[in-house]
Short mmCIF file of C-alpha atoms in Angstrom, two decimals:
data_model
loop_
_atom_site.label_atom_id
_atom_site.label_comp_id
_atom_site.label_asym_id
_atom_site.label_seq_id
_atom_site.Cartn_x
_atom_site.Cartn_y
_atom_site.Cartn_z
CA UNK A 1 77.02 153.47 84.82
CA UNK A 2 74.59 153.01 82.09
CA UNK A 3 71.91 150.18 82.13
CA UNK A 4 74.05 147.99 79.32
CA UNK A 5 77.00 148.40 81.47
CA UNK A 6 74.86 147.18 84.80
CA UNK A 7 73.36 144.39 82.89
CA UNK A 8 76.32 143.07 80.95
CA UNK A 9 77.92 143.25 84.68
CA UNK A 10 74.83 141.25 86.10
CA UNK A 11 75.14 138.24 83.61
CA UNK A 12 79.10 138.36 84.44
CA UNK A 13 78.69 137.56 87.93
CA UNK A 14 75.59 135.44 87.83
CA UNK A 15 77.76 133.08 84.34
CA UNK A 16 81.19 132.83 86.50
CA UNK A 17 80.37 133.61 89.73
CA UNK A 18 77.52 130.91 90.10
CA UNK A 19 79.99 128.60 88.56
CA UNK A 20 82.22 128.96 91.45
CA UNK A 21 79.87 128.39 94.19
CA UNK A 22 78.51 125.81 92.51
CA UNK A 23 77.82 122.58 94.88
CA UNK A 24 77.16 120.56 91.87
CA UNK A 25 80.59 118.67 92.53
CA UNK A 26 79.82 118.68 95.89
CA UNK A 27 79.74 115.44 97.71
CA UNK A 28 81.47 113.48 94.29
CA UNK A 29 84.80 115.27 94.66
CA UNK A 30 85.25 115.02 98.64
CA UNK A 31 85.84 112.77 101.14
CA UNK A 32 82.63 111.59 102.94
CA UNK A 33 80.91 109.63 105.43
CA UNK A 34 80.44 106.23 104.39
CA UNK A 35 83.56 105.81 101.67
CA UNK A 36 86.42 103.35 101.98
CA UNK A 37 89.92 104.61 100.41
CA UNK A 38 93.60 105.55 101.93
CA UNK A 39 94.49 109.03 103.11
CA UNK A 40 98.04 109.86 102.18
CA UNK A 41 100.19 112.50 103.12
CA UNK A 42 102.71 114.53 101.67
CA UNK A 43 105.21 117.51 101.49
CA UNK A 44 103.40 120.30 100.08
CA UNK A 45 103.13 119.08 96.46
CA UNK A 46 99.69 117.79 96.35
CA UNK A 47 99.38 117.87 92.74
CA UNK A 48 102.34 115.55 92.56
CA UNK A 49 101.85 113.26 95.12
CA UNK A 50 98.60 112.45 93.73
CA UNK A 51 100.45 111.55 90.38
CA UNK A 52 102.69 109.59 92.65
CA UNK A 53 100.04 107.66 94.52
CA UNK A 54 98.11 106.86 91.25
CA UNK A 55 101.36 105.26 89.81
CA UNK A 56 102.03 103.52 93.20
CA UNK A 57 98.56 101.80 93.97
CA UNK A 58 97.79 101.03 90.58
CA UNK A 59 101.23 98.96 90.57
CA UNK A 60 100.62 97.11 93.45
CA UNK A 61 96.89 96.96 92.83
CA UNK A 62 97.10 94.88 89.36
CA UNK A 63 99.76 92.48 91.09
CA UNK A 64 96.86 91.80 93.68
CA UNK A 65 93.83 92.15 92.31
CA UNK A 66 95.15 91.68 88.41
CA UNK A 67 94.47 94.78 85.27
CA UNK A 68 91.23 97.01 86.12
CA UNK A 69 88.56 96.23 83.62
CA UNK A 70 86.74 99.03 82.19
CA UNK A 71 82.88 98.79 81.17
CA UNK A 72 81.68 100.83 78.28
CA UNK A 73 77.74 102.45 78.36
CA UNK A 74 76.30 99.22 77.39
CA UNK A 75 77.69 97.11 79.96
CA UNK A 76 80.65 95.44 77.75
CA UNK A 77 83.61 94.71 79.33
CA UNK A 78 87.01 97.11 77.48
CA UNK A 79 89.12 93.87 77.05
CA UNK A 80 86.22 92.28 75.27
CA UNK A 81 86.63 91.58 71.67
CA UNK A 82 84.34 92.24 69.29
CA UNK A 83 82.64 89.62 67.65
CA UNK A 84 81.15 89.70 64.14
CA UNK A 85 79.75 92.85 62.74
CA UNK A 86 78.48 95.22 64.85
CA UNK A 87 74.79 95.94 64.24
CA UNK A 88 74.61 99.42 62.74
CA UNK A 89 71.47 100.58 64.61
CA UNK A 90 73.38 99.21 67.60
CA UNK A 91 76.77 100.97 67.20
CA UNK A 92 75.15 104.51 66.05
CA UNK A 93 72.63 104.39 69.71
CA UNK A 94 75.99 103.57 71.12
CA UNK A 95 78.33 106.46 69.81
CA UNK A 96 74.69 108.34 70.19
CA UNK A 97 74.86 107.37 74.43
CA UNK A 98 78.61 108.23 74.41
CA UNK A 99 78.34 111.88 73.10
CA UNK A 100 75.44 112.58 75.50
CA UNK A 101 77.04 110.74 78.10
CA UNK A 102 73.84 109.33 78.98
CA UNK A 103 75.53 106.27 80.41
CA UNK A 104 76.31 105.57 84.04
CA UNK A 105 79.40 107.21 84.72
CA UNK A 106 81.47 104.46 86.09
CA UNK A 107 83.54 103.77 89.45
CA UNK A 108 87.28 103.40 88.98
CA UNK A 109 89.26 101.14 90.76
CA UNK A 110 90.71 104.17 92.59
CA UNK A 111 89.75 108.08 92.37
CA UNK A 112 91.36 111.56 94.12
CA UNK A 113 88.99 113.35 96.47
CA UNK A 114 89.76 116.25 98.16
CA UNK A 115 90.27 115.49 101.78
CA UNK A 116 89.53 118.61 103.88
CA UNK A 117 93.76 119.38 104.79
CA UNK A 118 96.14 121.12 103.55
CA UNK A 119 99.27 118.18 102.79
CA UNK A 120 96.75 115.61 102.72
CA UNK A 121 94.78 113.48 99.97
CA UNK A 122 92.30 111.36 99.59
CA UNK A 123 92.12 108.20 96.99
CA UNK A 124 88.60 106.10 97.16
CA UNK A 125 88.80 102.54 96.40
CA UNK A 126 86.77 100.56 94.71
CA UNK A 127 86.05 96.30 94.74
CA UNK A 128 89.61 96.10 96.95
CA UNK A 129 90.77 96.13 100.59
CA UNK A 130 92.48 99.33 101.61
CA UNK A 131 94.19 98.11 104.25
CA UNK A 132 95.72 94.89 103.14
CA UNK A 133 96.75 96.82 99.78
CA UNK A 134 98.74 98.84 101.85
CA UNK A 135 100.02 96.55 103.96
CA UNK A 136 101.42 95.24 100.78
CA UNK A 137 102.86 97.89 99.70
CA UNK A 138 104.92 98.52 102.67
CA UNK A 139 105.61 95.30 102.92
CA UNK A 140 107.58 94.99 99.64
CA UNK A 141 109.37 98.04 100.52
CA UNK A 142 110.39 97.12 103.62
CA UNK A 143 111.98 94.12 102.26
CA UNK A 144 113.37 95.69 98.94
CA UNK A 145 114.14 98.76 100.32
CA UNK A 146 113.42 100.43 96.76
CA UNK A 147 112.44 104.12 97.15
CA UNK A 148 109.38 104.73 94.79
CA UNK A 149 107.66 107.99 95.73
CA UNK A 150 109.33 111.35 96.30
CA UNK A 151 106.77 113.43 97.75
CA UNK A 152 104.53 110.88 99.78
CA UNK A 153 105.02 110.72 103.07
CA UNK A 154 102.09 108.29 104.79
CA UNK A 155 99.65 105.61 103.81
CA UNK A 156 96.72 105.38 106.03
CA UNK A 157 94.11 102.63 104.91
CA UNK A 158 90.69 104.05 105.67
CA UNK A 159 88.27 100.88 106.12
CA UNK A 160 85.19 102.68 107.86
CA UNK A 161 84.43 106.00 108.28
CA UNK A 162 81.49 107.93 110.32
CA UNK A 163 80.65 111.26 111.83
CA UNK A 164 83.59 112.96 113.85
CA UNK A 165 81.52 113.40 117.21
CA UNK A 166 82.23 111.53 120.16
CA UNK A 167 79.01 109.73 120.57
CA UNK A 168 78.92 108.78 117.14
CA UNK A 169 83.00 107.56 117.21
CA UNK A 170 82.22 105.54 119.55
CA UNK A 171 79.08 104.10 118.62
CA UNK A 172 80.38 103.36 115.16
CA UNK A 173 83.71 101.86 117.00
CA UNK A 174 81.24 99.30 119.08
CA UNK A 175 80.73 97.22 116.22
CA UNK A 176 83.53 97.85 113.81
CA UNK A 177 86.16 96.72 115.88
CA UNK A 178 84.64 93.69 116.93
CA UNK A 179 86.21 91.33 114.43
CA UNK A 180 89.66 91.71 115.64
CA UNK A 181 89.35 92.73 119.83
CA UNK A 182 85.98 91.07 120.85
CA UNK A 183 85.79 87.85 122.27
CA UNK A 184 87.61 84.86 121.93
CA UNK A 185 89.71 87.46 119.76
CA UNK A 186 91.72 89.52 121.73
CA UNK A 187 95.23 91.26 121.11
CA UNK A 188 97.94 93.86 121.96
CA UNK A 189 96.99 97.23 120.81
CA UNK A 190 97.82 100.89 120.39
CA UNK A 191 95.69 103.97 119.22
CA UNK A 192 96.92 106.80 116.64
CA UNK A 193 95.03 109.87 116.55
CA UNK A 194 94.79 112.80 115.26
CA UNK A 195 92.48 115.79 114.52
CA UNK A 196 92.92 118.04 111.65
CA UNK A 197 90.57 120.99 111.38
CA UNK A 198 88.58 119.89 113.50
CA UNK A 199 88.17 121.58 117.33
CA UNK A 200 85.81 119.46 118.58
CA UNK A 201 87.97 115.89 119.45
CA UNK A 202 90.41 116.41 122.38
CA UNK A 203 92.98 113.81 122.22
CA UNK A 204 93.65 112.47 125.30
CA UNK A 205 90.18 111.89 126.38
CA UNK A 206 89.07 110.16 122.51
CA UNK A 207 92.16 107.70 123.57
CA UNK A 208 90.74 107.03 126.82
CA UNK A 209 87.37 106.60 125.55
CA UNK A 210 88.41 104.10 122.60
CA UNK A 211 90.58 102.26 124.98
CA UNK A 212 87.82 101.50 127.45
CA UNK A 213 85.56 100.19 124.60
CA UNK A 214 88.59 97.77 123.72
CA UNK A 215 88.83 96.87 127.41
CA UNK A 216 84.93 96.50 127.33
CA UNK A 217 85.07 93.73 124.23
CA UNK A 218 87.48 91.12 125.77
CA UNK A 219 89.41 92.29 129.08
CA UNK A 220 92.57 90.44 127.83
CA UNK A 221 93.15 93.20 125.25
CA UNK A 222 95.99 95.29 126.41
CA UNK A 223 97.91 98.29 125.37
CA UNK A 224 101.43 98.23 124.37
CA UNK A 225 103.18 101.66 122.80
CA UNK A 226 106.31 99.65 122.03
CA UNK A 227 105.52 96.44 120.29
CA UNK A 228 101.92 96.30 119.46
CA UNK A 229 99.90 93.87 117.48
CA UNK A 230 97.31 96.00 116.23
CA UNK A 231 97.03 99.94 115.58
CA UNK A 232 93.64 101.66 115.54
CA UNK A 233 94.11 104.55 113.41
CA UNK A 234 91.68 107.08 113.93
CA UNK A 235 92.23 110.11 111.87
CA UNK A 236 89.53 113.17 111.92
CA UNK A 237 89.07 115.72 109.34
CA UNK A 238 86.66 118.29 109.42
CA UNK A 239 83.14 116.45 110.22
CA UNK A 240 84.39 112.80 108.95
CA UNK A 241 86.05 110.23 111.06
CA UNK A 242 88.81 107.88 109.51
CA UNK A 243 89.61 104.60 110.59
CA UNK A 244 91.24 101.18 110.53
CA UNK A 245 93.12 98.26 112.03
CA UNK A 246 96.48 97.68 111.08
CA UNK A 247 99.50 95.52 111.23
CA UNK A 248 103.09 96.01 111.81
CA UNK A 249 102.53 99.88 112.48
CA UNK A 250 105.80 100.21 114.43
CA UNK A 251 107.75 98.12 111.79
CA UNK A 252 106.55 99.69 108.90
CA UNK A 253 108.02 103.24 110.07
CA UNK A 254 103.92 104.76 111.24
CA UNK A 255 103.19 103.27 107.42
CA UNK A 256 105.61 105.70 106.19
CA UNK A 257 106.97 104.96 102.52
CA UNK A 258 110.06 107.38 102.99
CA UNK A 259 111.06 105.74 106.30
CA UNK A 260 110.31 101.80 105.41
CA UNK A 261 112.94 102.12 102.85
CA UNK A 262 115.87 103.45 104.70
CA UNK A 263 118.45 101.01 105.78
CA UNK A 264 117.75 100.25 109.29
CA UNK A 265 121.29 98.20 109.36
CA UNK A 266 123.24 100.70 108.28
CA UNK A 267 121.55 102.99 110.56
CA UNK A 268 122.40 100.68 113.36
CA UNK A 269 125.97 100.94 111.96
CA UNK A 270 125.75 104.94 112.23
CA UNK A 271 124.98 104.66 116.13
CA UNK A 272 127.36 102.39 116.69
CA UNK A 273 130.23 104.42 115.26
CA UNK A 274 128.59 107.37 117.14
CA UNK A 275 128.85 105.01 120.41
CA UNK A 276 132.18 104.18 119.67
CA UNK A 277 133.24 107.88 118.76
CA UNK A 278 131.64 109.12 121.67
CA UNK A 279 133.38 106.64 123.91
CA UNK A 280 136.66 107.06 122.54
CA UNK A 281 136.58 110.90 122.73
CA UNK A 282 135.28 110.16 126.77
CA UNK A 283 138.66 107.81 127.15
CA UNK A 284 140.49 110.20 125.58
CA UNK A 285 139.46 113.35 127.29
CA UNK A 286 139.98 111.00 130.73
CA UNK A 287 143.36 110.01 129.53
CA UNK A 288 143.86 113.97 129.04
CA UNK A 289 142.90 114.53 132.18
CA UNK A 290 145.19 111.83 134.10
CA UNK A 291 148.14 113.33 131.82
CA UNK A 292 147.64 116.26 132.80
CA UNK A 293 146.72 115.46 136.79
CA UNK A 294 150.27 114.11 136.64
CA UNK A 295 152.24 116.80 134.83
CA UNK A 296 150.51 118.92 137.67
CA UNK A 297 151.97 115.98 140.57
CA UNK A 298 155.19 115.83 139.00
CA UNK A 299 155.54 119.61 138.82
CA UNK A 300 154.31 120.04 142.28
CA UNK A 301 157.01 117.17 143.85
CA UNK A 302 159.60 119.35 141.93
CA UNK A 303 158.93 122.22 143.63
CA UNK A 304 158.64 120.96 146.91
CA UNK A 305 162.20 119.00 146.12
CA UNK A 306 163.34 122.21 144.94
CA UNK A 307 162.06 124.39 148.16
CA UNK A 308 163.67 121.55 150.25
CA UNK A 309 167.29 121.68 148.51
CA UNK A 310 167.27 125.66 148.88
CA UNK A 311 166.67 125.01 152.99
CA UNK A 312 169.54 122.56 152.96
CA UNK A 313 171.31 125.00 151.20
CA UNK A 314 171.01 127.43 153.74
#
């Protein structure tokens, strides 16, 4: 290989190759300790469902919190109008700042990280409340029962996160569950956890843990898998714990936008037709039976009448 070759090669892998282990983005583009947002999961179609949960939140987001208002460089608000003639030293520094971007970049009202999961995305909220935005959400679908995603399965509010160790779970969990399990407060609860990519959590004894904390904060907090007040969701990806305290977990389907929608009434209908269905085809296979237990009676009286008529016979 000649030395043009080798260096043209060289500059190749050091333009592109650099580029691609680049940790520039690193930290900006993926979820963290120390962010806020909602982890959602899907089917597969991450691409999509992150169209899906853009359209969704930002719905439900300007009903709550009203439109998201946009600063430019200089600290203006979008929506402002402009008053008067600009000042032409003004406006040219200003087009000036927006070609160099030398402006803070700013934080929108909601922004796709990458999570650490395969089937699972992160959005990072900004100046809102995760949780009751969600709650919100499911909430109105519940009641409507108006399908609006295809491809997202889960909404999990994240409202604190820290490092996915033990020791540091449960230091972390000391203080922020406080508001809603410490005394006076106290409450029915169940946990939800799970570990993805990460080999370090065992499941059983994180529960355990986290449930004797809870005991620890008021004694009259008690655990109840069927009807529940609260659900601490802990959720662990790679090195970063997620977590929150929800409502209406078990109502709202495990937060579940494809399940919150279905009709639970005519579901109810379905199992009582299969009730029904099954209990007619049990009557009917007993009335089968009873036929058939007296065909076999009647035959067997005939034969013994018969048997006796031939002896009297003879």
């Amino acid at each position: 290989m000649s030395a043009g070759a080798s260096d043209a090669k060289k500059r190749s892998k050091k333009r592109y190759g650099a580029g691609h282990h680049s940790k520039r983005w690193k930290g900006s583009r993926e979820l963290e300790v120390g962010m806020q947002g909602i982890l959602i999961t899907c089917n597969m179609n991450e691409r999509k469902c992150t169209a899906e949960a853009f359209n969704l939140l930002n719905e439900y987001a300007e009903k709550l919190y009203g439109p998201e208002k946009l600063e430019d460089n200089d600290g203006s608000s979008s929506e402002e109008e402009e008053g008067g003639e600009e000042d032409v030293a003004a406006a040219l520094k200003k087009e000036v700042a927006q070609l160099q971007g030398s402006g803070p970049k700013q934080e929108r009202r909601f922004q796709a990280l990458q999570s650490g999961a395969n089937n699972v995305i992160f959005i990072k909220t900004h100046n809102l409340e995760s949780d009751k935005l969600v709650h919100h959400i499911l909430s109105d679908l519940h009641t409507t029962k108006k399908k609006k995603s295809r491809v997202i399965l889960r909404m999990l509010p994240v409202t604190g996160t820290c490092k996915a160790f033990p020791e540091d779970m449960l230091k972390y969990l000391t203080t922020f569950l406080e508001p809603w399990f410490k005394t006076p407060n106290s409450a029915t609860y169940q946990i939800a956890f799970k570990a993805r990519n990460s080999s370090h959590n065992k499941r059983d004894e994180i529960i355990k843990s986290i449930a004797g904390l809870v005991g620890k904060l008021n004694p009259k907090n008690k655990v109840d898998l069927t009807s529940p007040e609260l659900t601490i969701i802990v959720e662990v990806i790679k090195a970063v714990c997620c977590i929150s305290v929800v409502k209406d977990y078990t109502l709202y389907r495990k937060y579940n936008v494809q399940e919150v929608v279905k009709d639970e009434t005519l579901k109810a209908d379905v199992n009582l037709a299969k009730t029904e269905s099954s209990t007619a085809e049990k009557k009917e296979a007993q009335d089968s039976e009873e036929t058939g237990k007296g065909k076999r009676e009647d035959e067997e009286n005939g034969i013994k009448t018969a048997q006796g008529g031939q002896r009297g016979g003879r």
